[in-house]
Short mmCIF file of C-alpha atoms in Angstrom, two decimals:
data_model
loop_
_atom_site.label_atom_id
_atom_site.label_comp_id
_atom_site.label_asym_id
_atom_site.label_seq_id
_atom_site.Cartn_x
_atom_site.Cartn_y
_atom_site.Cartn_z
CA UNK A 1 207.69 217.65 60.02
CA UNK A 2 208.28 215.20 57.14
CA UNK A 3 207.52 216.66 53.76
CA UNK A 4 207.56 213.41 51.88
CA UNK A 5 204.99 211.53 53.92
CA UNK A 6 202.99 214.49 55.01
CA UNK A 7 202.20 212.96 58.39
CA UNK A 8 201.86 214.70 61.62
CA UNK A 9 204.69 214.29 63.93
CA UNK A 10 203.50 214.00 67.61
CA UNK A 11 205.55 215.68 70.40
CA UNK A 12 205.23 214.22 73.76
CA UNK A 13 207.60 216.61 75.80
CA UNK A 14 204.48 218.38 77.25
CA UNK A 15 202.07 216.49 79.47
CA UNK A 16 199.09 218.69 78.57
CA UNK A 17 199.39 218.29 74.86
CA UNK A 18 196.37 216.59 73.24
CA UNK A 19 196.50 213.64 70.87
CA UNK A 20 194.66 213.91 67.61
CA UNK A 21 192.38 211.17 66.54
CA UNK A 22 193.39 211.95 62.91
CA UNK A 23 196.76 210.31 62.11
CA UNK A 24 197.19 211.71 58.53
CA UNK A 25 196.82 215.44 58.13
CA UNK A 26 196.74 216.23 54.40
CA UNK A 27 198.11 219.55 53.32
CA UNK A 28 199.62 220.75 56.61
CA UNK A 29 200.64 224.28 56.33
CA UNK A 30 204.13 224.94 57.58
CA UNK A 31 203.93 228.77 57.40
CA UNK A 32 201.16 228.89 59.97
CA UNK A 33 202.44 230.91 62.81
CA UNK A 34 202.48 229.86 66.39
CA UNK A 35 202.75 233.44 67.51
CA UNK A 36 205.91 232.66 69.45
CA UNK A 37 208.00 235.65 70.34
CA UNK A 38 211.76 235.72 70.21
CA UNK A 39 212.17 235.54 73.93
CA UNK A 40 210.32 232.17 73.98
CA UNK A 41 213.58 230.21 73.32
CA UNK A 42 212.29 228.58 70.20
CA UNK A 43 210.26 226.15 72.21
CA UNK A 44 207.84 223.99 70.37
CA UNK A 45 204.16 224.88 70.99
CA UNK A 46 201.20 222.83 70.03
CA UNK A 47 197.56 223.62 69.49
CA UNK A 48 195.04 222.07 71.94
CA UNK A 49 192.08 220.55 70.24
CA UNK A 50 188.72 219.64 71.94
CA UNK A 51 186.86 216.90 70.34
CA UNK A 52 183.23 217.24 71.01
CA UNK A 53 182.03 213.80 69.64
CA UNK A 54 184.49 212.00 72.03
CA UNK A 55 183.33 213.89 75.10
CA UNK A 56 179.60 213.23 74.15
CA UNK A 57 180.41 209.55 73.73
CA UNK A 58 181.82 209.46 77.28
CA UNK A 59 178.63 210.82 78.76
CA UNK A 60 176.19 208.71 76.89
CA UNK A 61 177.87 205.39 76.69
CA UNK A 62 176.49 202.79 79.04
CA UNK A 63 178.35 199.73 80.27
CA UNK A 64 177.09 196.35 79.19
CA UNK A 65 176.21 193.89 81.91
CA UNK A 66 175.73 190.19 81.68
CA UNK A 67 172.11 189.13 81.78
CA UNK A 68 172.70 185.44 81.88
CA UNK A 69 174.95 183.13 83.79
CA UNK A 70 175.49 179.78 82.24
CA UNK A 71 172.30 180.10 80.13
CA UNK A 72 170.27 180.72 83.17
CA UNK A 73 168.44 184.00 83.65
CA UNK A 74 170.38 186.18 86.14
CA UNK A 75 168.40 189.23 85.83
CA UNK A 76 167.54 190.70 89.18
CA UNK A 77 163.75 190.70 89.64
CA UNK A 78 162.90 191.23 93.30
CA UNK A 79 159.35 190.75 94.17
CA UNK A 80 157.84 192.37 97.32
CA UNK A 81 154.34 191.71 98.39
CA UNK A 82 152.86 193.69 101.28
CA UNK A 83 149.44 194.13 102.63
CA UNK A 84 148.06 195.91 105.58
CA UNK A 85 144.87 197.45 107.03
CA UNK A 86 144.26 200.22 109.42
CA UNK A 87 141.38 200.08 111.93
CA UNK A 88 140.55 203.28 113.82
CA UNK A 89 138.56 202.65 116.94
CA UNK A 90 137.54 205.42 119.33
CA UNK A 91 135.65 205.52 122.55
CA UNK A 92 133.48 208.55 122.85
CA UNK A 93 132.73 210.01 126.33
CA UNK A 94 129.75 212.23 126.54
CA UNK A 95 129.56 214.69 129.22
CA UNK A 96 125.91 214.58 130.33
CA UNK A 97 124.00 216.73 132.72
CA UNK A 98 124.45 216.52 136.50
CA UNK A 99 122.53 214.06 138.46
CA UNK A 100 119.25 215.75 139.62
CA UNK A 101 117.35 214.70 142.65
CA UNK A 102 113.64 215.82 142.97
CA UNK A 103 112.03 216.10 146.40
CA UNK A 104 108.70 217.55 145.52
CA UNK A 105 107.21 220.98 145.86
CA UNK A 106 109.58 222.06 143.03
CA UNK A 107 112.76 221.22 144.95
CA UNK A 108 115.56 219.81 142.65
CA UNK A 109 119.06 219.48 143.80
CA UNK A 110 122.04 218.71 141.58
CA UNK A 111 125.08 216.86 143.03
CA UNK A 112 128.43 215.68 141.86
CA UNK A 113 128.32 213.15 139.02
CA UNK A 114 130.76 210.19 138.36
CA UNK A 115 130.50 208.35 135.14
CA UNK A 116 132.28 205.02 134.81
CA UNK A 117 132.01 203.20 131.53
CA UNK A 118 133.82 199.85 130.87
CA UNK A 119 134.20 198.74 127.24
CA UNK A 120 135.60 195.93 125.36
CA UNK A 121 136.64 196.18 121.64
CA UNK A 122 137.87 193.69 119.21
CA UNK A 123 138.50 193.19 115.54
CA UNK A 124 139.38 190.30 113.13
CA UNK A 125 140.87 190.70 109.71
CA UNK A 126 141.62 187.88 107.31
CA UNK A 127 142.18 187.25 103.59
CA UNK A 128 140.55 184.42 101.69
CA UNK A 129 141.71 182.17 100.18
CA UNK A 130 144.66 181.61 102.37
CA UNK A 131 148.00 181.18 100.37
CA UNK A 132 150.95 181.07 102.54
CA UNK A 133 153.47 180.52 99.48
CA UNK A 134 153.44 181.07 95.75
CA UNK A 135 155.68 179.52 93.06
CA UNK A 136 158.08 182.03 91.56
CA UNK A 137 159.12 180.85 88.06
CA UNK A 138 162.81 180.90 86.80
CA UNK A 139 162.70 181.11 83.04
CA UNK A 140 165.17 179.49 80.62
CA UNK A 141 167.48 182.19 79.14
CA UNK A 142 169.94 179.81 77.56
CA UNK A 143 171.47 180.62 74.12
CA UNK A 144 173.79 177.59 73.34
CA UNK A 145 174.30 178.27 69.73
CA UNK A 146 174.95 181.94 70.45
CA UNK A 147 172.82 183.18 67.63
CA UNK A 148 171.24 185.95 69.75
CA UNK A 149 167.90 184.15 70.30
CA UNK A 150 166.79 181.98 73.22
CA UNK A 151 166.71 178.35 72.69
CA UNK A 152 163.53 177.82 74.70
CA UNK A 153 161.74 181.20 74.90
CA UNK A 154 159.20 181.17 77.62
CA UNK A 155 160.42 177.88 79.12
CA UNK A 156 160.43 177.58 82.91
CA UNK A 157 163.40 175.70 84.48
CA UNK A 158 161.94 175.45 87.95
CA UNK A 159 159.97 177.43 90.45
CA UNK A 160 161.04 178.82 93.85
CA UNK A 161 158.54 178.74 96.70
CA UNK A 162 158.22 182.27 98.09
CA UNK A 163 156.29 183.33 101.14
CA UNK A 164 153.36 185.64 100.66
CA UNK A 165 153.36 186.98 104.20
CA UNK A 166 149.58 186.53 104.37
CA UNK A 167 148.34 186.13 107.96
CA UNK A 168 145.28 186.74 110.01
CA UNK A 169 145.14 189.63 112.47
CA UNK A 170 143.24 189.61 115.77
CA UNK A 171 142.94 192.56 118.02
CA UNK A 172 141.13 193.00 121.38
CA UNK A 173 141.10 195.93 123.75
CA UNK A 174 139.68 196.31 127.21
CA UNK A 175 139.50 199.44 129.25
CA UNK A 176 137.24 201.94 130.79
CA UNK A 177 136.46 205.69 130.75
CA UNK A 178 135.55 207.81 133.69
CA UNK A 179 134.41 211.41 134.36
CA UNK A 180 133.92 213.36 137.54
CA UNK A 181 131.86 216.50 137.54
CA UNK A 182 130.65 218.58 140.49
CA UNK A 183 129.02 222.13 140.87
CA UNK A 184 131.27 224.99 141.94
CA UNK A 185 128.74 226.82 144.26
CA UNK A 186 128.80 224.79 147.43
CA UNK A 187 126.66 227.18 149.32
CA UNK A 188 123.65 226.73 146.92
CA UNK A 189 124.06 222.97 147.20
CA UNK A 190 123.81 223.12 151.10
CA UNK A 191 120.68 225.31 150.97
CA UNK A 192 119.02 222.88 148.44
CA UNK A 193 119.78 220.02 150.82
CA UNK A 194 118.17 221.93 153.78
CA UNK A 195 115.06 222.67 151.83
CA UNK A 196 114.91 219.02 150.75
CA UNK A 197 115.17 217.89 154.30
CA UNK A 198 112.50 220.14 155.57
CA UNK A 199 110.25 219.08 152.76
CA UNK A 200 110.80 215.41 153.64
CA UNK A 201 109.92 216.16 157.36
CA UNK A 202 106.72 217.74 156.24
CA UNK A 203 105.86 214.81 153.99
CA UNK A 204 106.42 212.49 156.93
CA UNK A 205 104.11 214.53 159.16
CA UNK A 206 101.48 214.69 156.42
CA UNK A 207 101.61 210.90 156.13
CA UNK A 208 101.32 210.53 160.00
CA UNK A 209 98.21 212.73 160.10
CA UNK A 210 96.63 210.68 157.41
CA UNK A 211 97.40 207.61 159.29
CA UNK A 212 95.86 208.95 162.41
CA UNK A 213 92.66 209.91 160.57
CA UNK A 214 92.52 206.33 159.27
CA UNK A 215 92.78 204.76 162.62
CA UNK A 216 90.15 207.04 164.17
CA UNK A 217 87.70 206.34 161.34
CA UNK A 218 88.37 202.58 161.78
CA UNK A 219 87.75 202.84 165.54
CA UNK A 220 84.58 204.79 165.26
CA UNK A 221 83.09 202.67 162.54
CA UNK A 222 83.93 199.38 164.30
CA UNK A 223 82.55 200.73 167.58
CA UNK A 224 79.27 201.79 166.02
CA UNK A 225 78.66 198.56 164.32
CA UNK A 226 79.58 196.56 167.53
CA UNK A 227 77.02 198.57 169.38
CA UNK A 228 74.45 197.42 166.84
CA UNK A 229 75.66 193.86 167.16
CA UNK A 230 77.29 193.82 163.72
CA UNK A 231 80.81 192.43 163.43
CA UNK A 232 82.87 190.21 161.17
CA UNK A 233 82.93 186.41 161.81
CA UNK A 234 86.08 185.35 163.63
CA UNK A 235 87.11 183.10 160.68
CA UNK A 236 86.82 185.93 158.18
CA UNK A 237 90.04 187.52 156.82
CA UNK A 238 88.57 191.06 157.66
CA UNK A 239 87.94 190.16 161.35
CA UNK A 240 91.30 191.64 162.35
CA UNK A 241 90.17 195.01 161.21
CA UNK A 242 88.04 195.46 164.31
CA UNK A 243 89.65 192.82 166.50
CA UNK A 244 91.40 195.54 168.72
CA UNK A 245 88.21 197.68 169.13
CA UNK A 246 86.57 197.57 172.65
CA UNK A 247 83.06 199.01 173.27
CA UNK A 248 82.19 200.31 176.76
CA UNK A 249 79.55 202.59 178.25
CA UNK A 250 80.32 206.26 178.00
CA UNK A 251 81.26 208.18 181.20
CA UNK A 252 78.17 208.78 183.51
CA UNK A 253 75.93 206.27 181.82
CA UNK A 254 74.90 203.16 183.69
CA UNK A 255 74.14 200.24 181.49
CA UNK A 256 71.03 198.23 182.21
CA UNK A 257 71.52 195.62 184.97
CA UNK A 258 69.54 193.61 187.54
CA UNK A 259 69.92 193.63 191.25
CA UNK A 260 68.61 190.95 193.71
CA UNK A 261 66.43 192.49 196.50
CA UNK A 262 66.35 190.24 199.68
CA UNK A 263 62.98 189.54 201.25
CA UNK A 264 62.68 189.34 205.05
CA UNK A 265 60.49 186.61 206.64
CA UNK A 266 57.75 187.34 209.30
CA UNK A 267 59.67 185.72 212.08
CA UNK A 268 62.67 187.91 211.38
CA UNK A 269 60.39 190.97 211.58
CA UNK A 270 59.09 189.98 215.02
CA UNK A 271 62.53 189.38 216.30
#
């Protein structure tokens, strides 16, 4: 250490020694012990100083980037436009009761049921007014005199046509839904069918009996009227009601009639 200039002499024989940011150290005290024992070989030791301000500056210092290129704004300003819509469409299939057939007399039979439902769905979405492009302005960021202020603040150099991505959406869906249901007890279904068949036969016989009663009543009434000389005119639309009725004498009854009796002459009697 030089006692005249009182400046710190820096040693560079150790790679881990720190460099002080203060070049002139006033009043350096030469009697300050380094706590070096005799066996250390009289090697020079240095104190290590950690400078808090320099470390803080390293963490908080931010690099400076150029914002203009040739006086034209070069700041990245990406623009993203997006639009969308979600349409939820559902087809509801309602499970109804079984098909029930009624045959009269309280007979009702349920059978397998097949439901087939076709459907067509569609949707249209659009935005109005339709604008396929928009003009993105590029501002004048030039500072030719380098005074820190823009020469033409707010000025637009040119515009860039940019697509908006706007479009119409059309959607159509075609399909069908089907369900199949049937009772699990097959024996009851067979019994119900047998009861229905017997009831149908009974209804047919009842209808035949009523038809027979009608025909007999028609025959009787037409015969009685014909005996009395009453009948429909042949040109009447009701003439056919009694057209197939024939009236004759009942059994064992001879209708009135005339017989010719021959008379013999006198000569025939003599002979």
